[in-house]
GROMACS .gro file of C-alpha atoms in nm:
model
  246
    1MET     CA    1   0.000   0.000   0.000
    2CYS     CA    2   0.096   0.365   0.005
    3GLY     CA    3   0.006   0.521   0.339
    4ARG     CA    4   0.243   0.817   0.362
    5TYR     CA    5   0.440   1.023   0.115
    6VAL     CA    6   0.641   1.343   0.074
    7SER     CA    7   0.522   1.645  -0.127
    8THR     CA    8   0.730   1.960  -0.092
    9ARG     CA    9   0.724   2.128  -0.432
   10SER     CA   10   0.548   2.462  -0.462
   11PRO     CA   11   0.234   2.503  -0.673
   12GLN     CA   12   0.433   2.727  -0.905
   13ASP     CA   13   0.686   2.449  -0.964
   14LEU     CA   14   0.414   2.189  -1.012
   15ALA     CA   15   0.226   2.408  -1.258
   16GLY     CA   16   0.538   2.428  -1.471
   17LEU     CA   17   0.632   2.060  -1.441
   18PHE     CA   18   0.286   1.940  -1.544
   19SER     CA   19   0.193   2.212  -1.797
   20VAL     CA   20  -0.099   2.328  -1.584
   21THR     CA   21  -0.316   2.593  -1.746
   22GLN     CA   22  -0.550   2.676  -1.457
   23TRP     CA   23  -0.491   2.702  -1.084
   24ASP     CA   24  -0.580   2.937  -0.801
   25PRO     CA   25  -0.269   3.123  -0.673
   26GLU     CA   26  -0.449   3.172  -0.342
   27ALA     CA   27  -0.493   2.796  -0.291
   28LEU     CA   28  -0.185   2.707  -0.090
   29LEU     CA   29  -0.070   2.387   0.077
   30GLU     CA   30   0.233   2.382   0.302
   31PRO     CA   31   0.520   2.152   0.200
   32SER     CA   32   0.479   1.819   0.378
   33TRP     CA   33   0.732   1.550   0.463
   34ASN     CA   34   0.458   1.337   0.618
   35VAL     CA   35   0.148   1.342   0.398
   36ALA     CA   36  -0.112   1.121   0.565
   37PRO     CA   37  -0.463   0.996   0.479
   38THR     CA   38  -0.735   1.264   0.495
   39ASP     CA   39  -0.475   1.540   0.435
   40ASP     CA   40  -0.527   1.781   0.146
   41VAL     CA   41  -0.285   1.703  -0.136
   42TRP     CA   42  -0.197   1.855  -0.472
   43ALA     CA   43  -0.351   1.684  -0.775
   44VAL     CA   44  -0.321   1.748  -1.147
   45LEU     CA   45  -0.640   1.675  -1.343
   46GLU     CA   46  -0.828   1.780  -1.654
   47ARG     CA   47  -1.183   1.917  -1.657
   48ALA     CA   48  -1.399   2.085  -1.918
   49ASP     CA   49  -1.460   2.457  -1.862
   50ARG     CA   50  -1.827   2.510  -1.778
   51GLU     CA   51  -1.868   2.798  -2.021
   52SER     CA   52  -1.643   2.718  -2.316
   53GLY     CA   53  -1.633   2.339  -2.285
   54ALA     CA   54  -1.257   2.348  -2.346
   55ILE     CA   55  -1.050   2.095  -2.151
   56GLU     CA   56  -0.827   2.264  -1.894
   57ARG     CA   57  -0.538   2.108  -1.703
   58GLN     CA   58  -0.582   2.211  -1.341
   59LEU     CA   59  -0.382   2.197  -1.021
   60ARG     CA   60  -0.619   2.146  -0.729
   61ALA     CA   61  -0.607   2.053  -0.363
   62LEU     CA   62  -0.797   1.729  -0.296
   63ARG     CA   63  -0.859   1.529   0.020
   64TRP     CA   64  -0.665   1.201   0.025
   65GLY     CA   65  -0.909   0.911   0.073
   66LEU     CA   66  -1.162   0.860  -0.205
   67VAL     CA   67  -1.529   0.889  -0.113
   68PRO     CA   68  -1.761   0.740  -0.380
   69SER     CA   69  -2.056   0.954  -0.479
   70TRP     CA   70  -2.294   0.704  -0.315
   71ALA     CA   71  -2.115   0.692   0.021
   72LYS     CA   72  -2.310   0.801   0.327
   73SER     CA   73  -2.017   0.949   0.519
   74LEU     CA   74  -1.696   1.137   0.450
   75SER     CA   75  -1.522   0.894   0.687
   76THR     CA   76  -1.546   0.628   0.414
   77GLY     CA   77  -1.243   0.787   0.254
   78ALA     CA   78  -1.008   0.694   0.537
   79LYS     CA   79  -1.035   0.331   0.423
   80MET     CA   80  -0.997   0.408   0.052
   81ILE     CA   81  -0.659   0.573   0.020
   82ASN     CA   82  -0.537   0.306  -0.224
   83ALA     CA   83  -0.692   0.126  -0.522
   84ARG     CA   84  -0.537  -0.199  -0.646
   85VAL     CA   85  -0.437  -0.189  -1.013
   86GLU     CA   86  -0.553  -0.549  -1.055
   87THR     CA   87  -0.918  -0.461  -0.982
   88VAL     CA   88  -0.948  -0.081  -1.009
   89HIS     CA   89  -1.141  -0.101  -1.338
   90GLU     CA   90  -1.412  -0.326  -1.197
   91LYS     CA   91  -1.458  -0.245  -0.827
   92PRO     CA   92  -1.781  -0.045  -0.775
   93ALA     CA   93  -1.602   0.214  -0.562
   94TYR     CA   94  -1.343   0.293  -0.830
   95ARG     CA   95  -1.462   0.194  -1.177
   96ARG     CA   96  -1.648   0.521  -1.250
   97ALA     CA   97  -1.350   0.727  -1.140
   98PHE     CA   98  -1.114   0.506  -1.341
   99ALA     CA   99  -1.319   0.572  -1.653
  100LYS     CA  100  -1.373   0.946  -1.609
  101HIS     CA  101  -1.184   1.096  -1.314
  102ARG     CA  102  -0.813   1.023  -1.329
  103CYS     CA  103  -0.542   1.245  -1.185
  104LEU     CA  104  -0.173   1.267  -1.103
  105LEU     CA  105  -0.057   1.314  -0.744
  106PRO     CA  106   0.291   1.473  -0.739
  107ALA     CA  107   0.530   1.328  -0.482
  108ASP     CA  108   0.897   1.354  -0.395
  109GLY     CA  109   0.882   0.992  -0.278
  110PHE     CA  110   0.692   0.766  -0.041
  111TYR     CA  111   0.744   0.571   0.280
  112GLU     CA  112   0.717   0.200   0.351
  113TRP     CA  113   0.789   0.012   0.672
  114GLU     CA  114   0.987  -0.302   0.747
  115ALA     CA  115   0.922  -0.500   1.064
  116VAL     CA  116   1.233  -0.541   1.282
  117ALA     CA  117   1.220  -0.832   1.525
  118ALA     CA  118   1.288  -0.791   1.894
  119THR     CA  119   1.631  -0.873   2.033
  120PRO     CA  120   1.741  -0.951   2.387
  121THR     CA  121   1.817  -0.581   2.433
  122ALA     CA  122   1.554  -0.406   2.218
  123LYS     CA  123   1.182  -0.422   2.146
  124ALA     CA  124   1.038  -0.501   1.803
  125TYR     CA  125   0.966  -0.195   1.590
  126LYS     CA  126   0.887  -0.084   1.238
  127GLN     CA  127   1.170   0.080   1.045
  128PRO     CA  128   1.054   0.339   0.790
  129TYR     CA  129   1.223   0.366   0.451
  130PHE     CA  130   1.204   0.661   0.215
  131ILE     CA  131   1.167   0.538  -0.144
  132SER     CA  132   1.220   0.785  -0.425
  133PRO     CA  133   1.353   0.815  -0.783
  134ALA     CA  134   1.731   0.792  -0.790
  135ASP     CA  135   1.749   1.101  -1.013
  136GLY     CA  136   1.547   1.315  -0.771
  137GLN     CA  137   1.271   1.387  -1.022
  138VAL     CA  138   0.910   1.431  -0.917
  139MET     CA  139   0.693   1.119  -0.910
  140ALA     CA  140   0.351   1.148  -1.078
  141LEU     CA  141   0.153   0.892  -0.881
  142ALA     CA  142  -0.146   0.749  -1.067
  143GLY     CA  143  -0.460   0.865  -0.893
  144LEU     CA  144  -0.838   0.874  -0.912
  145TYR     CA  145  -1.075   1.140  -0.783
  146GLU     CA  146  -1.444   1.172  -0.708
  147PHE     CA  147  -1.697   1.437  -0.607
  148TRP     CA  148  -1.905   1.377  -0.295
  149ARG     CA  149  -2.186   1.583  -0.148
  150ASP     CA  150  -2.262   1.557   0.223
  151PRO     CA  151  -2.622   1.422   0.238
  152ALA     CA  152  -2.669   1.579   0.581
  153THR     CA  153  -2.669   1.928   0.430
  154GLY     CA  154  -2.967   2.086   0.264
  155ASP     CA  155  -2.762   2.319   0.050
  156ASP     CA  156  -2.618   2.245  -0.293
  157GLY     CA  157  -2.354   2.517  -0.282
  158PRO     CA  158  -1.985   2.460  -0.357
  159ALA     CA  159  -1.896   2.448   0.011
  160GLU     CA  160  -2.107   2.133   0.054
  161TRP     CA  161  -1.903   1.935  -0.199
  162TRP     CA  162  -1.581   1.746  -0.134
  163THR     CA  163  -1.331   1.630  -0.395
  164THR     CA  164  -1.137   1.326  -0.279
  165CYS     CA  165  -0.869   1.102  -0.428
  166SER     CA  166  -0.698   0.765  -0.410
  167ILE     CA  167  -0.357   0.628  -0.521
  168ILE     CA  168  -0.335   0.324  -0.748
  169THR     CA  169  -0.094   0.057  -0.621
  170THR     CA  170   0.073  -0.250  -0.771
  171GLU     CA  171   0.303  -0.533  -0.668
  172ALA     CA  172   0.632  -0.389  -0.547
  173THR     CA  173   0.945  -0.422  -0.756
  174ASP     CA  174   1.291  -0.269  -0.754
  175THR     CA  175   1.433  -0.195  -0.407
  176ALA     CA  176   1.082  -0.139  -0.271
  177GLY     CA  177   0.999  -0.506  -0.312
  178ARG     CA  178   1.218  -0.623  -0.027
  179ILE     CA  179   1.048  -0.380   0.213
  180HIS     CA  180   0.678  -0.409   0.132
  181PRO     CA  181   0.474  -0.617  -0.119
  182ARG     CA  182   0.281  -0.318  -0.260
  183MET     CA  183   0.387   0.019  -0.398
  184PRO     CA  184   0.227   0.317  -0.575
  185LEU     CA  185   0.222   0.329  -0.953
  186ALA     CA  186   0.363   0.629  -1.135
  187ILE     CA  187   0.272   0.758  -1.479
  188THR     CA  188   0.559   0.839  -1.715
  189PRO     CA  189   0.567   1.191  -1.867
  190ALA     CA  190   0.498   1.050  -2.215
  191ASP     CA  191   0.164   0.916  -2.085
  192TYR     CA  192   0.045   1.220  -1.887
  193ASP     CA  193  -0.181   1.345  -2.166
  194THR     CA  194  -0.354   1.013  -2.224
  195TRP     CA  195  -0.399   0.939  -1.855
  196LEU     CA  196  -0.549   1.278  -1.775
  197ASP     CA  197  -0.774   1.308  -2.082
  198PRO     CA  198  -1.133   1.265  -1.951
  199THR     CA  199  -1.256   1.168  -2.298
  200HIS     CA  200  -1.024   0.867  -2.304
  201GLN     CA  201  -1.237   0.601  -2.134
  202ASP     CA  202  -1.134   0.264  -2.278
  203PRO     CA  203  -1.049   0.049  -1.970
  204GLU     CA  204  -0.798  -0.176  -2.144
  205GLU     CA  205  -0.611   0.111  -2.307
  206LEU     CA  206  -0.596   0.289  -1.972
  207ARG     CA  207  -0.478  -0.023  -1.792
  208ALA     CA  208  -0.197  -0.051  -2.045
  209LEU     CA  209  -0.054   0.273  -1.904
  210LEU     CA  210  -0.026   0.115  -1.559
  211THR     CA  211   0.256  -0.129  -1.621
  212THR     CA  212   0.564   0.068  -1.519
  213PRO     CA  213   0.657   0.051  -1.148
  214ALA     CA  214   0.673   0.383  -0.968
  215GLY     CA  215   0.959   0.586  -1.102
  216GLY     CA  216   1.143   0.290  -1.251
  217ASP     CA  217   1.486   0.326  -1.088
  218LEU     CA  218   1.410   0.375  -0.721
  219GLY     CA  219   1.634   0.412  -0.420
  220ALA     CA  220   1.536   0.319  -0.065
  221ARG     CA  221   1.706   0.421   0.257
  222PRO     CA  222   1.612   0.387   0.623
  223VAL     CA  223   1.506   0.715   0.782
  224SER     CA  224   1.410   0.850   1.123
  225THR     CA  225   1.132   0.667   1.306
  226ALA     CA  226   0.989   1.012   1.383
  227VAL     CA  227   0.782   0.974   1.065
  228ASN     CA  228   0.586   0.697   1.236
  229ASP     CA  229   0.389   0.967   1.420
  230VAL     CA  230   0.162   1.159   1.181
  231ARG     CA  231   0.194   1.465   1.403
  232ASN     CA  232   0.561   1.502   1.312
  233ASN     CA  233   0.661   1.695   1.001
  234GLY     CA  234   0.964   1.865   0.855
  235PRO     CA  235   1.277   1.780   0.652
  236HIS     CA  236   1.433   1.608   0.954
  237LEU     CA  237   1.204   1.312   0.885
  238LEU     CA  238   1.433   1.225   0.594
  239ASP     CA  239   1.744   1.212   0.812
  240ASP     CA  240   1.926   0.880   0.789
  241ALA     CA  241   1.827   0.631   1.056
  242PRO     CA  242   2.087   0.590   1.332
  243GLY     CA  243   2.344   0.333   1.226
  244ALA     CA  244   2.238   0.341   0.859
  245ASP     CA  245   2.511   0.318   0.602
  246GLY     CA  246   2.568   0.653   0.449
   0.00000   0.00000   0.00000
């Protein structure tokens, strides 16, 4: 799975990297070294302009944890932070979004945990690893998004709507495979246009874009266990773990 990741690039940088044509300069998210479920995250997506009908590439802040349109509660999203690539096109919670609402979730890298057994002198614990492209480039994680309206409200205004998202995962390969069996998928730059195009709805053609493991050449290194607590944030979370080879 992918349960935490790092996203520190500014919206200005992301707009340039992903050829965004529309975004709100007043919509700001702080850099995060510990993005967690239900946090707001940057997403790149394409939507038709309501007046002109022209497709615009947007940078928007979405809530991580997809809430299907038919869900009764926003809390549903906390359990739907990941969608498995093997079944994403057919699961009721994801198939509509897979056909029409795809996005990219920019990330510097992601975390996975390896269980460390207890020793006579130390308790068992989970060692976090930071996994990221070896060349330091941004990862464009394959994502889905949905719109959800709180049924408890009687208003149909914009404030009553939530836009939520999920990350597509696959079997882990590369250095990530020895740490955790699942990992997020990333879309290559050559496939951004096809993946984001809302008029492109053929499930098999879309699934064909989801064959490359995240980032291709990934590096993994043990980092501070401070990331284990979602309340902690800051660049110090990427410090090498004590005793790690440097």
